[in-house]
CSV table of C-alpha atoms and ligand atoms in Angstrom, one decimal:
chain,number,residue,atom,x,y,z
A,1,MET,CA,91.0,16.8,55.0
A,2,LYS,CA,88.1,14.5,56.0
A,3,PRO,CA,86.0,15.4,59.1
A,4,VAL,CA,85.5,12.9,61.9
A,5,GLY,CA,82.0,11.9,63.2
A,6,PRO,CA,80.4,13.7,66.1
A,7,ILE,CA,81.8,12.8,69.5
A,8,PRO,CA,78.8,11.7,71.7
A,9,ALA,CA,77.7,13.8,74.7
A,10,GLY,CA,79.0,13.1,78.1
A,11,TYR,CA,82.8,12.9,77.5
A,12,GLY,CA,84.9,15.5,79.1
A,13,ALA,CA,88.5,16.5,79.5
A,14,LEU,CA,90.6,16.2,82.7
A,15,GLY,CA,94.2,17.5,82.8
A,16,GLY,CA,94.3,17.6,79.0
A,17,GLU,CA,93.1,14.1,78.6
A,18,LEU,CA,89.9,12.4,77.6
A,19,ALA,CA,87.9,11.6,80.8
A,20,ILE,CA,85.4,8.7,81.0
A,21,ALA,CA,83.4,8.5,84.2
A,22,GLY,CA,85.7,11.1,85.7
A,23,ARG,CA,88.9,9.1,85.0
A,24,THR,CA,91.6,9.9,82.4
A,25,ALA,CA,92.2,7.6,79.5
A,26,SER,CA,95.7,6.9,80.7
A,27,ALA,CA,94.5,6.0,84.2
A,28,LEU,CA,92.0,3.6,82.7
A,29,VAL,CA,94.6,2.0,80.5
A,30,ALA,CA,96.9,1.7,83.6
A,31,GLU,CA,94.2,-0.1,85.5
A,32,ALA,CA,93.4,-2.4,82.6
A,33,GLY,CA,97.2,-3.0,82.2
A,34,ARG,CA,97.2,-2.8,78.5
A,35,THR,CA,95.9,-1.4,75.2
A,36,PRO,CA,93.8,-1.8,73.1
A,37,LEU,CA,91.0,-1.3,75.6
A,38,PHE,CA,87.3,-0.9,75.3
A,39,VAL,CA,85.9,1.2,78.1
A,40,TYR,CA,82.1,1.1,78.7
A,41,SER,CA,80.6,3.8,80.8
A,42,ARG,CA,77.8,3.0,83.3
A,43,ALA,CA,76.8,6.7,83.4
A,44,HIS,CA,76.1,6.6,79.7
A,45,LEU,CA,74.1,3.4,79.9
A,46,ASP,CA,72.0,4.9,82.8
A,47,ALA,CA,71.5,8.2,81.0
A,48,ARG,CA,70.3,6.6,77.8
A,49,MET,CA,67.8,4.3,79.6
A,50,ALA,CA,66.5,7.3,81.6
A,51,GLU,CA,66.0,9.3,78.4
A,52,LEU,CA,64.1,6.4,76.8
A,53,ARG,CA,61.9,5.8,79.8
A,54,ALA,CA,61.1,9.5,79.9
A,55,ALA,CA,60.3,9.7,76.2
A,56,LEU,CA,58.4,6.5,75.6
A,57,PRO,CA,54.9,5.6,77.0
A,58,ASN,CA,55.0,3.4,80.1
A,59,ARG,CA,53.0,0.8,78.2
A,60,VAL,CA,56.0,0.0,76.0
A,61,GLY,CA,58.7,-2.1,77.6
A,62,MET,CA,62.4,-2.1,76.5
A,63,ASN,CA,64.4,-5.1,75.6
A,64,TYR,CA,68.2,-5.1,75.2
A,65,ALA,CA,69.5,-6.9,72.0
A,66,VAL,CA,72.5,-8.6,73.6
A,67,LYS,CA,74.4,-9.1,70.4
A,68,ALA,CA,75.2,-5.3,70.3
A,69,ASN,CA,77.5,-5.8,73.4
A,70,PRO,CA,77.5,-9.2,75.2
A,71,HIS,CA,80.2,-8.2,77.7
A,72,PRO,CA,79.2,-9.9,81.0
A,73,ALA,CA,79.5,-6.7,83.0
A,74,VAL,CA,77.4,-4.8,80.5
A,75,ILE,CA,74.7,-7.5,80.5
A,76,ALA,CA,74.7,-7.4,84.3
A,77,HIS,CA,74.4,-3.6,84.4
A,78,MET,CA,71.5,-3.7,81.9
A,79,ALA,CA,69.6,-6.4,83.9
A,80,PRO,CA,67.8,-4.1,86.3
A,81,LEU,CA,67.5,-1.3,83.7
A,82,VAL,CA,65.6,-3.0,80.9
A,83,ASP,CA,62.5,-5.3,80.8
A,84,GLY,CA,63.8,-8.0,78.6
A,85,PHE,CA,66.7,-9.4,76.7
A,86,ASP,CA,66.8,-10.5,73.1
A,87,ILE,CA,69.4,-13.1,72.3
A,88,ALA,CA,70.5,-14.7,69.1
A,89,SER,CA,72.4,-17.9,70.2
A,90,ALA,CA,72.7,-20.4,73.0
A,91,GLY,CA,76.0,-18.6,73.8
A,92,GLU,CA,74.2,-15.4,74.6
A,93,LEU,CA,71.6,-17.4,76.6
A,94,ALA,CA,74.4,-18.7,78.7
A,95,LEU,CA,75.8,-15.2,79.3
A,96,CYS,CA,72.4,-13.9,80.3
A,97,VAL,CA,71.8,-16.9,82.7
A,98,ALA,CA,75.3,-16.3,84.2
A,99,ALA,CA,74.3,-12.7,84.8
A,100,GLY,CA,71.3,-14.0,86.8
A,101,ILE,CA,68.7,-12.9,84.3
A,102,ASP,CA,65.4,-14.8,84.7
A,103,PRO,CA,64.9,-16.8,81.4
A,104,VAL,CA,61.2,-15.7,81.4
A,105,ARG,CA,62.5,-12.2,80.4
A,106,ILE,CA,64.5,-13.6,77.4
A,107,SER,CA,63.5,-14.1,73.8
A,108,PHE,CA,65.6,-15.9,71.2
A,109,ALA,CA,65.5,-14.8,67.6
A,110,GLY,CA,67.9,-15.8,64.8
A,111,PRO,CA,67.4,-17.7,61.5
A,112,GLY,CA,69.5,-20.8,62.2
A,113,LYS,CA,68.8,-22.1,65.7
A,114,ARG,CA,70.3,-25.6,66.1
A,115,ASP,CA,68.4,-28.4,67.9
A,116,ASP,CA,70.7,-28.1,70.9
A,117,GLU,CA,70.0,-24.4,71.1
A,118,LEU,CA,66.3,-24.9,70.9
A,119,GLU,CA,66.5,-27.5,73.6
A,120,ALA,CA,68.5,-25.2,75.9
A,121,ALA,CA,66.0,-22.4,75.3
A,122,ILE,CA,62.9,-24.6,75.9
A,123,THR,CA,64.4,-26.2,79.0
A,124,ALA,CA,65.2,-22.7,80.4
A,125,GLY,CA,61.7,-21.3,79.5
A,126,VAL,CA,63.0,-18.8,77.0
A,127,THR,CA,60.5,-17.5,74.3
A,128,LEU,CA,61.5,-18.6,70.9
A,129,ASN,CA,60.9,-16.1,68.1
A,130,CYS,CA,60.2,-18.7,65.5
A,131,GLU,CA,61.8,-18.0,62.1
A,132,SER,CA,60.3,-20.7,59.9
A,133,GLU,CA,57.7,-23.5,59.7
A,134,GLY,CA,60.5,-26.0,60.0
A,135,GLU,CA,61.9,-24.4,63.1
A,136,GLY,CA,58.4,-24.4,64.7
A,137,ALA,CA,58.1,-28.1,64.0
A,138,ARG,CA,61.5,-28.8,65.5
A,139,ALA,CA,60.7,-26.8,68.6
A,140,LEU,CA,57.4,-28.6,69.1
A,141,ALA,CA,59.1,-32.0,68.7
A,142,ILE,CA,61.9,-31.1,71.1
A,143,GLY,CA,59.3,-29.8,73.6
A,144,GLN,CA,57.4,-33.1,73.3
A,145,ARG,CA,60.6,-35.1,74.0
A,146,LEU,CA,61.3,-32.9,77.0
A,147,GLY,CA,57.7,-32.9,78.2
A,148,LYS,CA,57.7,-29.1,78.2
A,149,ALA,CA,55.5,-26.8,76.1
A,150,PRO,CA,57.8,-24.5,74.2
A,151,ARG,CA,57.0,-20.8,74.6
A,152,ILE,CA,56.8,-19.6,71.0
A,153,ALA,CA,56.3,-16.2,69.3
A,154,ILE,CA,56.5,-15.8,65.5
A,155,ARG,CA,58.9,-13.5,63.9
A,156,VAL,CA,57.1,-11.9,61.0
A,157,ASN,CA,58.8,-10.9,57.7
A,158,PRO,CA,56.8,-7.8,57.0
A,159,SER,CA,56.1,-6.6,53.5
A,160,PHE,CA,57.4,-3.1,54.4
A,161,VAL,CA,60.8,-1.8,55.4
A,162,MET,CA,61.9,1.0,57.6
A,163,THR,CA,62.9,3.8,55.1
A,164,GLY,CA,66.3,5.2,55.7
A,165,SER,CA,67.4,2.1,57.6
A,166,GLY,CA,71.1,1.3,57.6
A,167,MET,CA,70.5,-2.4,57.6
A,168,LYS,CA,67.2,-3.7,56.2
A,169,MET,CA,65.9,-6.8,58.0
A,170,GLY,CA,62.4,-7.2,56.5
A,171,GLY,CA,60.5,-6.7,53.2
A,172,GLY,CA,60.8,-9.0,50.2
A,173,ALA,CA,62.7,-12.2,50.3
A,174,LYS,CA,64.6,-12.5,53.6
A,175,PRO,CA,66.2,-15.2,55.7
A,176,PHE,CA,64.5,-13.6,58.8
A,177,GLY,CA,61.0,-14.4,60.0
A,178,ILE,CA,58.0,-15.8,58.2
A,179,ASP,CA,56.3,-14.0,55.3
A,180,ALA,CA,53.3,-12.2,56.9
A,181,GLU,CA,50.7,-14.0,54.8
A,182,ARG,CA,51.8,-17.4,56.2
A,183,VAL,CA,51.9,-16.3,59.8
A,184,PRO,CA,48.2,-16.9,60.8
A,185,MET,CA,48.2,-20.5,59.6
A,186,LEU,CA,51.5,-21.3,61.4
A,187,ALA,CA,50.4,-19.6,64.6
A,188,ARG,CA,47.1,-21.6,64.7
A,189,ALA,CA,49.0,-24.8,64.0
A,190,ILE,CA,51.6,-24.1,66.7
A,191,ILE,CA,48.9,-23.2,69.2
A,192,ALA,CA,46.9,-26.4,68.3
A,193,GLN,CA,50.0,-28.5,68.9
A,194,GLY,CA,50.4,-27.3,72.4
A,195,ALA,CA,52.9,-24.5,72.3
A,196,GLU,CA,52.5,-21.7,74.8
A,197,TRP,CA,51.6,-18.8,72.4
A,198,ARG,CA,53.7,-15.7,73.1
A,199,GLY,CA,52.8,-13.4,70.2
A,200,LEU,CA,54.6,-11.7,67.4
A,201,HIS,CA,58.0,-10.2,66.7
A,202,ILE,CA,58.3,-7.6,63.9
A,203,PHE,CA,61.7,-6.1,63.3
A,204,THR,CA,61.9,-3.8,60.3
A,205,GLY,CA,65.4,-2.4,60.3
A,206,SER,CA,68.4,-1.0,62.1
A,207,GLN,CA,70.5,2.2,62.4
A,208,THR,CA,67.7,4.7,61.5
A,209,LEU,CA,68.1,8.3,62.5
A,210,GLY,CA,65.0,9.8,61.0
A,211,ALA,CA,62.1,10.2,63.4
A,212,GLU,CA,59.5,10.2,60.6
A,213,ALA,CA,60.8,6.8,59.3
A,214,ILE,CA,60.7,5.3,62.8
A,215,ILE,CA,57.2,6.7,63.5
A,216,GLU,CA,56.0,5.3,60.1
A,217,ALA,CA,57.5,1.9,60.8
A,218,GLN,CA,55.9,1.7,64.2
A,219,ALA,CA,52.5,2.6,62.8
A,220,ASN,CA,53.0,-0.1,60.1
A,221,VAL,CA,54.1,-2.7,62.7
A,222,LEU,CA,51.0,-2.0,64.9
A,223,ALA,CA,48.7,-2.2,62.0
A,224,LEU,CA,50.2,-5.4,60.7
A,225,ALA,CA,50.2,-6.9,64.2
A,226,ALA,CA,46.5,-6.1,64.7
A,227,GLU,CA,45.6,-7.6,61.3
A,228,LEU,CA,47.6,-10.8,62.1
A,229,ALA,CA,46.1,-11.0,65.6
A,230,GLU,CA,42.6,-11.0,64.2
A,231,ALA,CA,43.5,-13.5,61.5
A,232,ILE,CA,45.0,-15.8,64.2
A,233,GLY,CA,42.0,-15.4,66.4
A,234,HIS,CA,43.7,-16.2,69.8
A,235,GLY,CA,44.5,-12.9,71.3
A,236,LEU,CA,48.0,-11.6,71.2
A,237,PRO,CA,49.9,-11.9,74.5
A,238,LYS,CA,52.9,-9.9,73.4
A,239,LEU,CA,54.2,-7.8,70.5
A,240,ASN,CA,57.9,-7.1,70.1
A,241,MET,CA,57.7,-4.0,67.8
A,242,GLY,CA,61.4,-4.0,66.9
A,243,GLY,CA,63.5,-0.9,67.3
A,244,GLY,CA,66.0,0.3,64.8
A,245,LEU,CA,66.9,3.6,66.4
A,246,GLY,CA,70.4,4.6,65.2
A,247,ILE,CA,73.2,6.7,66.6
A,248,PRO,CA,75.2,9.3,64.8
A,249,TYR,CA,78.5,7.8,63.6
A,250,PHE,CA,79.5,10.1,60.8
A,251,PRO,CA,79.8,13.8,60.0
A,252,GLY,CA,76.4,15.2,59.3
A,253,ASP,CA,74.5,12.5,61.2
A,254,VAL,CA,71.9,13.9,63.6
A,255,ALA,CA,70.6,12.1,66.6
A,256,VAL,CA,67.1,10.6,66.6
A,257,ASP,CA,64.5,13.1,67.8
A,258,LEU,CA,63.5,10.8,70.7
A,259,PRO,CA,60.8,13.1,72.2
A,260,ARG,CA,59.1,13.2,68.9
A,261,VAL,CA,59.2,9.4,68.4
A,262,GLY,CA,58.0,8.9,72.0
A,263,ALA,CA,55.1,11.4,71.6
A,264,ALA,CA,53.9,9.7,68.3
A,265,LEU,CA,54.1,6.3,69.9
A,266,ALA,CA,52.2,7.5,73.0
A,267,GLU,CA,49.5,8.8,70.7
A,268,ARG,CA,49.2,5.4,68.9
A,269,VAL,CA,49.3,3.4,72.1
A,270,ALA,CA,46.5,5.5,73.5
A,271,HIS,CA,44.3,4.5,70.5
A,272,LEU,CA,45.3,0.9,69.9
A,273,PRO,CA,43.1,-1.3,67.7
A,274,LEU,CA,40.9,-3.6,69.7
A,275,ALA,CA,43.0,-6.7,68.8
A,276,LEU,CA,46.0,-5.1,70.6
A,277,GLN,CA,44.4,-3.6,73.6
A,278,GLN,CA,45.4,-6.4,76.0
A,279,THR,CA,48.8,-7.0,74.3
A,280,GLU,CA,52.0,-6.4,76.1
A,281,LEU,CA,54.2,-4.2,73.9
A,282,CYS,CA,57.9,-3.8,73.8
A,283,MET,CA,60.7,-2.4,71.7
A,284,GLU,CA,64.2,-4.0,71.3
A,285,LEU,CA,67.3,-1.9,71.0
A,286,GLY,CA,71.0,-2.7,70.7
A,287,ARG,CA,73.3,0.0,69.6
A,288,TYR,CA,71.0,2.8,70.8
A,289,LEU,CA,71.4,1.6,74.4
A,290,VAL,CA,75.1,0.8,74.4
A,291,GLY,CA,76.8,2.2,71.3
A,292,GLU,CA,77.7,5.7,72.6
A,293,ALA,CA,78.7,4.3,76.0
A,294,GLY,CA,81.8,2.7,74.6
A,295,VAL,CA,85.3,4.1,73.7
A,296,TYR,CA,88.0,2.1,72.1
A,297,LEU,CA,91.5,3.2,73.3
A,298,THR,CA,94.6,2.3,71.4
A,299,ARG,CA,98.2,3.4,71.7
A,300,ILE,CA,100.3,4.9,69.0
A,301,ILE,CA,103.3,2.7,68.4
A,302,ASP,CA,104.8,4.4,65.4
A,303,ARG,CA,104.7,7.7,63.7
A,304,LYS,CA,105.8,7.8,60.1
A,305,GLU,CA,105.7,9.7,56.8
A,306,SER,CA,105.0,8.4,53.3
A,307,HIS,CA,104.9,10.7,50.3
A,308,GLY,CA,104.2,13.6,52.6
A,309,VAL,CA,101.4,11.8,54.5
A,310,THR,CA,101.7,11.3,58.2
A,311,PHE,CA,100.6,7.9,59.6
A,312,LEU,CA,99.9,7.3,63.2
A,313,VAL,CA,100.2,3.5,63.6
A,314,THR,CA,98.3,2.2,66.6
A,315,ASP,CA,98.3,-1.2,68.4
A,316,GLY,CA,94.6,-1.5,67.6
A,317,GLY,CA,92.6,-1.8,64.4
A,318,LEU,CA,89.9,-3.6,62.5
A,319,HIS,CA,90.4,-6.8,64.5
A,320,HIS,CA,88.6,-5.0,67.3
A,321,GLN,CA,86.8,-2.2,65.5
A,322,LEU,CA,85.8,-3.6,62.1
A,323,ALA,CA,82.9,-1.1,61.8
A,324,ALA,CA,85.2,2.0,62.4
A,325,SER,CA,87.6,0.7,59.7
A,326,GLY,CA,84.7,0.9,57.2
A,327,ASN,CA,84.5,-2.8,56.5
A,328,PHE,CA,81.2,-3.7,58.3
A,329,GLY,CA,78.3,-2.9,56.0
A,330,THR,CA,79.4,0.4,54.7
A,331,VAL,CA,79.9,1.4,51.0
A,332,VAL,CA,81.9,4.6,51.3
A,333,ARG,CA,84.4,4.8,54.1
A,334,ARG,CA,83.8,7.7,56.5
A,335,ASN,CA,85.5,8.5,59.7
A,336,TYR,CA,84.0,7.5,63.0
A,337,PRO,CA,84.3,10.1,65.8
A,338,SER,CA,87.9,9.9,67.0
A,339,ALA,CA,90.4,11.9,68.9
A,340,ILE,CA,93.9,11.9,70.4
A,341,ALA,CA,92.8,10.9,74.0
A,342,THR,CA,96.0,12.2,75.6
A,343,HIS,CA,95.6,15.7,74.0
A,344,TYR,CA,91.9,15.9,74.3
A,345,GLY,CA,90.4,19.2,73.4
A,346,ALA,CA,93.7,20.6,72.1
A,347,GLU,CA,93.7,22.5,68.8
A,348,PRO,CA,94.0,20.3,65.8
A,349,THR,CA,97.2,21.2,64.0
A,350,GLU,CA,98.0,18.5,61.5
A,351,GLU,CA,96.3,16.1,59.1
A,352,VAL,CA,97.0,12.5,59.8
A,353,ASN,CA,96.0,9.0,58.8
A,354,ILE,CA,95.4,6.9,61.9
A,355,VAL,CA,95.8,3.2,61.1
A,356,GLY,CA,95.8,-0.1,62.8
A,357,CYS,CA,98.6,-2.6,63.2
A,358,LEU,CA,97.3,-5.2,60.8
A,359,CYS,CA,99.2,-5.9,57.5
A,360,THR,CA,96.3,-4.9,55.3
A,361,PRO,CA,95.3,-1.6,53.7
A,362,LEU,CA,91.8,-2.1,55.0
A,363,ASP,CA,93.0,-1.4,58.6
A,364,ARG,CA,92.2,2.3,58.9
A,365,LEU,CA,90.7,4.1,61.9
A,366,ALA,CA,90.7,7.7,60.6
A,367,ASP,CA,91.6,9.0,57.1
A,368,ASN,CA,93.0,12.5,56.5
A,369,ALA,CA,91.8,13.7,59.9
A,370,MET,CA,92.8,16.9,61.6
A,371,MET,CA,94.3,16.2,65.0
A,372,PRO,CA,96.6,17.8,67.6
A,373,ARG,CA,100.1,16.6,67.2
A,374,ALA,CA,100.6,13.1,68.7
A,375,GLU,CA,103.7,11.1,69.3
A,376,VAL,CA,104.5,7.5,69.9
A,377,GLY,CA,102.9,6.5,73.3
A,378,ASP,CA,99.9,8.8,72.9
A,379,LEU,CA,96.4,7.2,73.1
A,380,VAL,CA,93.8,7.4,70.3
A,381,ALA,CA,90.1,7.2,71.2
A,382,VAL,CA,87.5,5.9,68.8
A,383,PHE,CA,84.0,6.7,70.0
A,384,CYS,CA,80.7,4.9,69.4
A,385,ALA,CA,82.5,1.7,70.2
A,386,GLY,CA,80.0,0.3,72.7
A,387,ALA,CA,78.1,-1.7,70.1
A,388,TYR,CA,79.3,-4.1,67.4
A,389,GLY,CA,83.0,-3.6,68.4
A,390,ALA,CA,84.7,-6.3,70.4
A,391,THR,CA,82.5,-9.2,69.4
A,392,ALA,CA,81.7,-8.0,65.8
A,393,SER,CA,85.3,-7.9,64.7
A,394,PRO,CA,87.6,-10.6,63.6
A,395,SER,CA,89.8,-10.6,66.7
A,396,ALA,CA,91.7,-13.8,65.7
A,397,PHE,CA,92.8,-12.2,62.4
A,398,LEU,CA,96.6,-11.8,62.4
A,399,GLY,CA,96.9,-13.2,65.9
A,400,HIS,CA,97.0,-10.0,68.0
A,401,GLY,CA,94.2,-11.4,70.2
A,402,PRO,CA,91.2,-9.6,71.7
A,403,ALA,CA,91.2,-6.2,73.3
A,404,ALA,CA,90.7,-5.7,77.0
A,405,GLU,CA,87.3,-4.5,78.1
A,406,MET,CA,86.1,-2.8,81.3
A,407,LEU,CA,82.9,-1.2,82.6
A,408,VAL,CA,83.5,1.9,84.6
B,501,PLP,C1,70.5,-6.9,65.6
B,501,PLP,C2,69.2,-6.9,66.0
B,501,PLP,C3,68.7,-5.9,66.9
B,501,PLP,C4,69.6,-4.8,67.4
B,501,PLP,O1,69.9,-3.9,66.4
B,501,PLP,P1,70.5,-2.4,66.8
B,501,PLP,O2,70.7,-1.8,65.5
B,501,PLP,O3,71.7,-2.7,67.5
B,501,PLP,O4,69.5,-1.8,67.6
B,501,PLP,C5,67.4,-6.0,67.4
B,501,PLP,N1,66.6,-6.9,67.0
B,501,PLP,C6,67.0,-7.9,66.1
B,501,PLP,C7,66.0,-9.0,65.7
B,501,PLP,C8,68.3,-7.9,65.6
B,501,PLP,O5,68.6,-8.9,64.8
């Protein structure tokens, strides 16, 4: 038997079924007209943002990292809730613009911005988080051709990492950002050549659950930003401090102690170094804002035995939920939180392997999990599906096509 991860708060049962926003899984599937289906819950998005606003000092704004979930209805729902949007492509820029988001609220990071993407961003007035000297030069040249000063911040590759981070995005040789020691020279050059100077972006890691690690990373980020701001000598309009707050996916994972992180940050913000006292501060979060708001629903299409093992074969799989299958940046496969949605809360009575419909042994949703008995036609729910699901999975693989998505 292998345990499944912890089911996020806020999901209940209704008539023996999983309920999301007060509606049963089968009612939601009926409305969507098909499975597999990603359901995103407005109530969860609202609750998470309210928790963050309550815990963090007012001085620190919140950006949404769109790549976590770029579904148009999710972007539109987040628009009035957050202060800014972090994008990583011209495609995400188009989605934000279509959702009516003012480009002044948008910043664009990512290590390989094409000229046409830089042009779209500069034309719209988006802040470029510059990832290299070469990109800075291209942005300035494009700005000159357009007759428009590019708004440029510099993404710093810090010399430290966030300890306990699931995905390290700084420290040592990295394709992201500019090594800290080269930042002052580049910043001065960019400013001298007429860019609108927007400040610094320091992102140290992702999927961190430990409050101490987050607190330490934030302290390091503020100290580095102050040091760089002094070396640049132009005042620092804005500092994007990164984020990296994780969510519990696996057995034993414990949620971030958000009040503790917020209290430590409030204390730091109350005693900022001189170089940062006029600086606008923000954090950027993806999965922490949207991950627990999503549930992936798939239907059991076969129930079979092999060498004494029961397999529940679903119509979903890694083509929509690569991360839950264990093939997106994990070393040892563990079970995401999952359940039989149509027997929600029922006593688990049998050990099953829940698999997807793809013809590869990689396509697993839950291994050796204890579940209530399920038959063909029952629905399986995989939780923590609100981030890096639909768009971070190879949906063209094997030709089943994308899942349906709905915000409720
Ligand atoms: C991916 C990414 C994020 C979001 O990461 P989460 O773990 O989803 O919070 C934020 N900032 C940058 C620069 C990123 O690349």
